[in-house]
PDB file of C-alpha atoms in Angstrom:
ATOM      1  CA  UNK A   1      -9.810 192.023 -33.278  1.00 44.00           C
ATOM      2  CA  UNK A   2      -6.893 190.762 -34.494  1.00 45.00           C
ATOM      3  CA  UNK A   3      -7.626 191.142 -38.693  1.00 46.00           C
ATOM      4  CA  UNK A   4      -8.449 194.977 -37.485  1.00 49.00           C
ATOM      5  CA  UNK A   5      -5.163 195.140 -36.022  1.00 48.00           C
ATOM      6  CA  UNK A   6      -3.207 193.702 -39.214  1.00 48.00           C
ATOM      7  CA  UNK A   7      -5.460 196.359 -41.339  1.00 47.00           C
ATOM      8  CA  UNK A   8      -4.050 198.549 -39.245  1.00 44.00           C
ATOM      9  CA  UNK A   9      -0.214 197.446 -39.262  1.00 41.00           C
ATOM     10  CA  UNK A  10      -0.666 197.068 -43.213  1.00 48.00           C
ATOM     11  CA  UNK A  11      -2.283 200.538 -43.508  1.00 73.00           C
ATOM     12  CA  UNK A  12       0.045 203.050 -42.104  1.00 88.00           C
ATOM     13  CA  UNK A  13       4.177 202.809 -41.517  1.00 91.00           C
ATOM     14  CA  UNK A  14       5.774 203.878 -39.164  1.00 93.00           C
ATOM     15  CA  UNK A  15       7.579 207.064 -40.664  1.00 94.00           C
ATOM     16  CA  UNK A  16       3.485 207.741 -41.462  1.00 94.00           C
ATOM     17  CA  UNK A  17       2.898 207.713 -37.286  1.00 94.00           C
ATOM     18  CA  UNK A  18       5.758 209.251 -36.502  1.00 95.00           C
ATOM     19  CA  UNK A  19       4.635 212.127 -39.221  1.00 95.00           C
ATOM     20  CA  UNK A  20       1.383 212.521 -37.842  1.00 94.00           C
ATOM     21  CA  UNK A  21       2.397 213.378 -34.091  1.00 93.00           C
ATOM     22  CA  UNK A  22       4.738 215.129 -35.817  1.00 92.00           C
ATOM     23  CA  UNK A  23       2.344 217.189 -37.054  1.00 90.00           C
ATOM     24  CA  UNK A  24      -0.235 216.898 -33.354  1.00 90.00           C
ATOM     25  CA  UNK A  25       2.879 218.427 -32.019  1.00 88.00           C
ATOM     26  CA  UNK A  26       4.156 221.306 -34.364  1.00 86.00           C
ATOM     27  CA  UNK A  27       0.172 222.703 -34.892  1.00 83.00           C
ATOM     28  CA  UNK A  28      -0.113 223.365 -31.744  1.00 73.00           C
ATOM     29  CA  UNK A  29       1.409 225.517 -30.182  1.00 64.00           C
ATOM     30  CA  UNK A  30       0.602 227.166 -27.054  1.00 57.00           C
ATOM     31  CA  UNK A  31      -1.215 224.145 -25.922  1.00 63.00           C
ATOM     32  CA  UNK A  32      -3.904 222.459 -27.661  1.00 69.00           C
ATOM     33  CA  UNK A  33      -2.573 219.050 -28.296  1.00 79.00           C
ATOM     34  CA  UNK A  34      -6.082 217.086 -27.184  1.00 83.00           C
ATOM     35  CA  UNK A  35      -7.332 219.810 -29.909  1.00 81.00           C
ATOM     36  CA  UNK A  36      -5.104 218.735 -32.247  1.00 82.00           C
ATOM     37  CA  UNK A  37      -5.139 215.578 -31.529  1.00 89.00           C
ATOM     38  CA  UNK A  38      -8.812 214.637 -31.557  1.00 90.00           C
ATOM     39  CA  UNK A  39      -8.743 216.558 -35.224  1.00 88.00           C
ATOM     40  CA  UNK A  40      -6.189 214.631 -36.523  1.00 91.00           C
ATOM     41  CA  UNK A  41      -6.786 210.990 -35.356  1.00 92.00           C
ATOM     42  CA  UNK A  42     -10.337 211.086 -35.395  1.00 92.00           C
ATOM     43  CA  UNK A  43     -11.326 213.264 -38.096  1.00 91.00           C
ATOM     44  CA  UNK A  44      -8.687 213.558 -40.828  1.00 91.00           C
ATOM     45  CA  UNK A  45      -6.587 210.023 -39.787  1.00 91.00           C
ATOM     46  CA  UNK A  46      -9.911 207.911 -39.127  1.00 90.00           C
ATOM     47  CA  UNK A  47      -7.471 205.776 -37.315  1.00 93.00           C
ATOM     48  CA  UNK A  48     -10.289 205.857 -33.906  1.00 92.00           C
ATOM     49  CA  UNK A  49     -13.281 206.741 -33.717  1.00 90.00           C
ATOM     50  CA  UNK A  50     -14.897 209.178 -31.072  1.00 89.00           C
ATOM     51  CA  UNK A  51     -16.147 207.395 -28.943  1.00 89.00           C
ATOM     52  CA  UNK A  52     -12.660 205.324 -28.225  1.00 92.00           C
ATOM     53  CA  UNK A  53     -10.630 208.678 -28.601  1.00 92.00           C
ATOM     54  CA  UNK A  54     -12.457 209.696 -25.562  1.00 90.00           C
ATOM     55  CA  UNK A  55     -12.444 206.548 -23.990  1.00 90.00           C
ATOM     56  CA  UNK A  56      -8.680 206.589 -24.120  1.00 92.00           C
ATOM     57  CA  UNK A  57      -8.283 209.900 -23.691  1.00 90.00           C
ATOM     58  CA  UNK A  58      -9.669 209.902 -20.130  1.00 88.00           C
ATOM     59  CA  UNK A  59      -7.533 207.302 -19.216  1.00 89.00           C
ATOM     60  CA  UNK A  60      -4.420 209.204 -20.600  1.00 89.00           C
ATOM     61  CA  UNK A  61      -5.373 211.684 -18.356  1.00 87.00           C
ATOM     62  CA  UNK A  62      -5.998 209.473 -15.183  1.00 86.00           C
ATOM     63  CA  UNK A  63      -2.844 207.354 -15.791  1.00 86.00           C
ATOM     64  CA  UNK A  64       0.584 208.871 -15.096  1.00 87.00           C
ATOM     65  CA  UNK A  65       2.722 210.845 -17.440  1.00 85.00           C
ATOM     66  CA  UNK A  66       2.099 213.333 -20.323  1.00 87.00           C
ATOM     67  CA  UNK A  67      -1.642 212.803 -21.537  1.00 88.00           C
ATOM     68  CA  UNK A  68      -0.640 213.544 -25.040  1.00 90.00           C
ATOM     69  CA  UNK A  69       2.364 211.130 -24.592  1.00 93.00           C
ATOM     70  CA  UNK A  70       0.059 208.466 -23.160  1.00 94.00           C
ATOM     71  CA  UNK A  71      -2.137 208.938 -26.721  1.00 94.00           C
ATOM     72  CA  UNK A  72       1.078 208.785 -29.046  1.00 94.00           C
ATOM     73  CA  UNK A  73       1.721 205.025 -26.709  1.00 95.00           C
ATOM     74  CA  UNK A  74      -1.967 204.836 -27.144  1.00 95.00           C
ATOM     75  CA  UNK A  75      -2.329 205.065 -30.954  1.00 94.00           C
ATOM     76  CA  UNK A  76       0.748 204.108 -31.776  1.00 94.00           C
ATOM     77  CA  UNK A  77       0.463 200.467 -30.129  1.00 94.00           C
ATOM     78  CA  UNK A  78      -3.428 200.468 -32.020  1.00 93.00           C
ATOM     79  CA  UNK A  79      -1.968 200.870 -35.539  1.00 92.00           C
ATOM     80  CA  UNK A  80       1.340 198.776 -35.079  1.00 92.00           C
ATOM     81  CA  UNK A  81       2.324 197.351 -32.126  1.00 92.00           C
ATOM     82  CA  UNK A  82       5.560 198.007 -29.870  1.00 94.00           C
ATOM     83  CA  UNK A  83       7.143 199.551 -32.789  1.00 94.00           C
ATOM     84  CA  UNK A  84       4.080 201.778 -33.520  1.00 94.00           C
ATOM     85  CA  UNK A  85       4.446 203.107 -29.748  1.00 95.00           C
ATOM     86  CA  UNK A  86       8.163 204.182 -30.277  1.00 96.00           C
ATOM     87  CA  UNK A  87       7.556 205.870 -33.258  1.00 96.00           C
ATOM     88  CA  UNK A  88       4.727 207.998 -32.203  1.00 95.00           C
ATOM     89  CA  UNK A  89       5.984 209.079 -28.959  1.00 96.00           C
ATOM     90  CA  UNK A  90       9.595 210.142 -30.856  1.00 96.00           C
ATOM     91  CA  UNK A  91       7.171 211.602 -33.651  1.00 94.00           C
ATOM     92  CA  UNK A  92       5.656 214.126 -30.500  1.00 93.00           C
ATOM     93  CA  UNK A  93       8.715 214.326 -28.497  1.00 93.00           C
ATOM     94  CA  UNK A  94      11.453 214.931 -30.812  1.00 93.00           C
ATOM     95  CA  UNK A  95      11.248 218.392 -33.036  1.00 92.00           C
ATOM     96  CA  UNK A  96       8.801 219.627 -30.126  1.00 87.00           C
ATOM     97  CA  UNK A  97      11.983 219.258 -27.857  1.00 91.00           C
ATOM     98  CA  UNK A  98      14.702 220.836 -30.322  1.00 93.00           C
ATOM     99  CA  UNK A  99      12.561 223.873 -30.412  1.00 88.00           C
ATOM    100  CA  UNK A 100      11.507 224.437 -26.958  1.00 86.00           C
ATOM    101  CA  UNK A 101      15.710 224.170 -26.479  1.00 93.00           C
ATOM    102  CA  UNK A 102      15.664 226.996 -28.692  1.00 93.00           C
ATOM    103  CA  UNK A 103      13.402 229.102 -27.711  1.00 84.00           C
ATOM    104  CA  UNK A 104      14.608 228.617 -24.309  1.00 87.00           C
ATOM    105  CA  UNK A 105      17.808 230.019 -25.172  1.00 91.00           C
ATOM    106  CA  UNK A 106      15.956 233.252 -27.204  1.00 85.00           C
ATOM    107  CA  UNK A 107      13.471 233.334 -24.108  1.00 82.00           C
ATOM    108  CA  UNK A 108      15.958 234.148 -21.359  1.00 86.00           C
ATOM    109  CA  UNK A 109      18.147 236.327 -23.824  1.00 87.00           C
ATOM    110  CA  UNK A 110      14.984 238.553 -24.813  1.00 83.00           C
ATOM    111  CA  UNK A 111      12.244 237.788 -22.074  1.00 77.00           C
ATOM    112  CA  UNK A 112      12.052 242.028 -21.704  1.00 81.00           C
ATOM    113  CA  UNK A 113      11.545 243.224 -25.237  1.00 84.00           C
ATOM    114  CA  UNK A 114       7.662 244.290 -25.631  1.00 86.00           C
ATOM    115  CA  UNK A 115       7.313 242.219 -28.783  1.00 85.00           C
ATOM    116  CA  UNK A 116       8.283 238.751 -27.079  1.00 81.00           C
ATOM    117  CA  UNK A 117       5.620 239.174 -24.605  1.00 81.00           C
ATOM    118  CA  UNK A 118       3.131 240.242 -26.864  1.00 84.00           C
ATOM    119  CA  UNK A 119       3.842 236.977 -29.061  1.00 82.00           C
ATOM    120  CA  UNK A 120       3.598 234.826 -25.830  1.00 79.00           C
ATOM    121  CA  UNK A 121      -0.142 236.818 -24.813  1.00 81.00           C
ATOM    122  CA  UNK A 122      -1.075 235.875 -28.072  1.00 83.00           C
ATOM    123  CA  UNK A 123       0.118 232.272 -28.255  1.00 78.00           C
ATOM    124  CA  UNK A 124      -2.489 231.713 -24.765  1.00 79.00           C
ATOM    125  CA  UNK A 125      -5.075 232.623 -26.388  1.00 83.00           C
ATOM    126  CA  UNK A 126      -4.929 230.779 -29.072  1.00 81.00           C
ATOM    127  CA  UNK A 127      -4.284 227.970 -26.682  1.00 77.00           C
ATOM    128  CA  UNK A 128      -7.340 228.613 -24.827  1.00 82.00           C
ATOM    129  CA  UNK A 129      -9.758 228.892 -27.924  1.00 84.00           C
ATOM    130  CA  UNK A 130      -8.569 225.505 -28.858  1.00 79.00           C
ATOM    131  CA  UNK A 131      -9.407 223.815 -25.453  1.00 80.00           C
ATOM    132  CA  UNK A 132     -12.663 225.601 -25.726  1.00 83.00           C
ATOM    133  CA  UNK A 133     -12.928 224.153 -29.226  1.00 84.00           C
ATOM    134  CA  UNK A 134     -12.503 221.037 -27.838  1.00 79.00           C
ATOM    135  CA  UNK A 135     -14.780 221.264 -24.947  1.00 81.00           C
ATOM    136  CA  UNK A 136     -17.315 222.228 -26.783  1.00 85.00           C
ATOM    137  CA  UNK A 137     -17.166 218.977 -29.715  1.00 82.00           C
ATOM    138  CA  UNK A 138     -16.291 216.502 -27.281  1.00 81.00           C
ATOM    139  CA  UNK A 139     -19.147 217.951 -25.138  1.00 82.00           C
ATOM    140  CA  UNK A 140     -21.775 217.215 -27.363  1.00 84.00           C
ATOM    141  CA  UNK A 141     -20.968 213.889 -27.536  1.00 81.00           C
ATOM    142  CA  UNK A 142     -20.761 212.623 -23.973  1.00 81.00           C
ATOM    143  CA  UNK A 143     -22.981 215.562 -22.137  1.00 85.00           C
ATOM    144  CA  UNK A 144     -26.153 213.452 -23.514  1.00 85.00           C
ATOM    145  CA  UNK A 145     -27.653 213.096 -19.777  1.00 87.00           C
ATOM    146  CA  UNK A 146     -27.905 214.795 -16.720  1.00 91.00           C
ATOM    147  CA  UNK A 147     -25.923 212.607 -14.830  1.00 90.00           C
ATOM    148  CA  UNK A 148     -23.089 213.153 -16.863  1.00 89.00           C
ATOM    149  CA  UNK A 149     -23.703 217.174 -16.959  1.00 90.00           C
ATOM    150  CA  UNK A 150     -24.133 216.853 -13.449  1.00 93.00           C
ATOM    151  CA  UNK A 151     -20.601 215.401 -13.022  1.00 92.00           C
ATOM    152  CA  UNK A 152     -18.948 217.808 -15.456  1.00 90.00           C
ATOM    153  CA  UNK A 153     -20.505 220.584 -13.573  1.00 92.00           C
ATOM    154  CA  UNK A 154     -19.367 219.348 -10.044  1.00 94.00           C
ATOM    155  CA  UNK A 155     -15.959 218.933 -11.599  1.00 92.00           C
ATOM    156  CA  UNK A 156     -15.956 222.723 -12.948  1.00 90.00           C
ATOM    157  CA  UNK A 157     -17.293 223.857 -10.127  1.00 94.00           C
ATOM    158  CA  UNK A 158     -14.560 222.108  -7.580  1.00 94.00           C
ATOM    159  CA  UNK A 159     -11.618 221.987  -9.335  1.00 90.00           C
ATOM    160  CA  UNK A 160     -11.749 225.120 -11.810  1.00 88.00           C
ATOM    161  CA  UNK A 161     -14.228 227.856  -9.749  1.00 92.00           C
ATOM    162  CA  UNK A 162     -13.084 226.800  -5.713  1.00 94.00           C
ATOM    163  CA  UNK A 163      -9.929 225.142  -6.625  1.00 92.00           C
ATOM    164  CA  UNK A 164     -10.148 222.294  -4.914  1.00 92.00           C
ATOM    165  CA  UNK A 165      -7.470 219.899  -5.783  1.00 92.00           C
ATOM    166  CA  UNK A 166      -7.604 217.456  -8.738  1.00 88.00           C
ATOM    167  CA  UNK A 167      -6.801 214.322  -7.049  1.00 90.00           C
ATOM    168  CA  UNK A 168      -9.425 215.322  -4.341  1.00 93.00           C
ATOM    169  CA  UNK A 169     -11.831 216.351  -7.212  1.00 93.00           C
ATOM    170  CA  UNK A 170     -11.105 212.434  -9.037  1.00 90.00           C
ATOM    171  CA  UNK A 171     -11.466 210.793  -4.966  1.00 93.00           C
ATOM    172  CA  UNK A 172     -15.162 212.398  -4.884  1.00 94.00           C
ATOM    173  CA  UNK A 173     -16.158 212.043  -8.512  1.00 93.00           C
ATOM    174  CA  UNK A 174     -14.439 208.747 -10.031  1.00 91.00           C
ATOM    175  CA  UNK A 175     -16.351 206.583  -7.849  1.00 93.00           C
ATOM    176  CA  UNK A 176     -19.681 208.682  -8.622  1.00 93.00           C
ATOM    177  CA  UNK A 177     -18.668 208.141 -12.248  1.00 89.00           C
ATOM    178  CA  UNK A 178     -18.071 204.625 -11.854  1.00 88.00           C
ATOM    179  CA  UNK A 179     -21.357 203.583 -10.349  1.00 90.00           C
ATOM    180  CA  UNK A 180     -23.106 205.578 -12.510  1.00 88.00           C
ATOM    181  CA  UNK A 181     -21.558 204.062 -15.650  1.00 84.00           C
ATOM    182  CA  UNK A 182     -20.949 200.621 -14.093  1.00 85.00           C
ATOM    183  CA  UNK A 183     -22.375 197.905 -16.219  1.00 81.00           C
ATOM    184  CA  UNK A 184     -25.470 196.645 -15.501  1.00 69.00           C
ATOM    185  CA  UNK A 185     -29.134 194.842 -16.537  1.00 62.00           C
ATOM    186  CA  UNK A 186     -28.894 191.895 -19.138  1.00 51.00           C
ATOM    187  CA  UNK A 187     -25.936 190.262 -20.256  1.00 49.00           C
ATOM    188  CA  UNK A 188     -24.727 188.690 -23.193  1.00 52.00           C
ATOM    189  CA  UNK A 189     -25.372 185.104 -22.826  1.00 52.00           C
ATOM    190  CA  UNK A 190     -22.421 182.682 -23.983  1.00 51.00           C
ATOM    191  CA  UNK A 191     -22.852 181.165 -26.729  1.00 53.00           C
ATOM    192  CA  UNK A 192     -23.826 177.271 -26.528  1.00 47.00           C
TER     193      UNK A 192
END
């Protein structure tokens, strides 16, 4: 574990991961940063594969904060440490915050003119197609069973058709999820 770490510290700087959520950040706007993110880090970066993007992923999600935050510290602290963390979080936070200040400002000056809210219909839907996008690639990777399509469907169904709360949604379904995925039959013997 560790020599994959110091690959990883000797591989990319930190102006390089500050750069690339940098980039998560700018590309996508509207919304779209697990898009973005998944495209970038798993598929162009190679820096983690899919099956630990997800992994961490869900448990940006389930921890508190920003999800896409919670990657940068994710990522960041995979490919260099402490320093790796800080740099990827100011590589999301810090142009993405300079021009939501100024579009802020434009916003509230020219919220009425036709052409501002015709930009801002079509910024969701680009936004949407790229959740879809990812729903649909991550999908195929973890929907292999009918336990887990069973759980994505209860969690559609509760939280995004009846609107049931998310943290009640998580209370009924984490534990489900848990058992389900709980570790269990043979295990590695120790070495003697």
């Amino acid at each position: 574990m560790s020599e994959q770490l110091d690959a990883g510290v000797q591989r990319v700087s930190l102006f390089e991961l500050a750069w690339t959520f940098n980039h998560i950040a700018l590309a996508s706007f509207g919304g779209g940063l697990s898009a973005w993110s998944r495209e970038v880090l798993v598929v162009e970066k190679g820096w983690l594969g899919e099956a630990e993007f997800l992994s961490a992923m869900t448990m940006c999600r389930i921890l508190p904060g920003a999800n896409q935050v919670n990657m940068a510290v994710f990522a960041g602290t995979k490919m260099r440490g402490m320093a790796g963390a800080v740099a990827a979080v100011v590589g999301l936070c810090a142009m993405p915050l300079v021009i939501v200040l100024v579009l802020s400002f434009a916003y509230f000056r020219f919220k009425e003119v036709p052409a501002v809210k015709g930009v801002l219909h079509g910024a969701s839907a680009a936004a949407v197609a790229l959740t879809l996008t990812m729903v649909i690639k991550t999908g195929q990777k973890c929907l292999t069973g009918v336990v887990p399509v069973l759980l994505f469907a209860g969690a559609f169904v509760l939280n995004g058709v009846l609107r049931f709360p998310l943290l009640g949604t998580l209370a009924i379904l984490a534990p489900i999820s848990l058992i389900w995925a709980w570790p269990r039959g043979v295990r590695e013997k120790p070495a003697a």
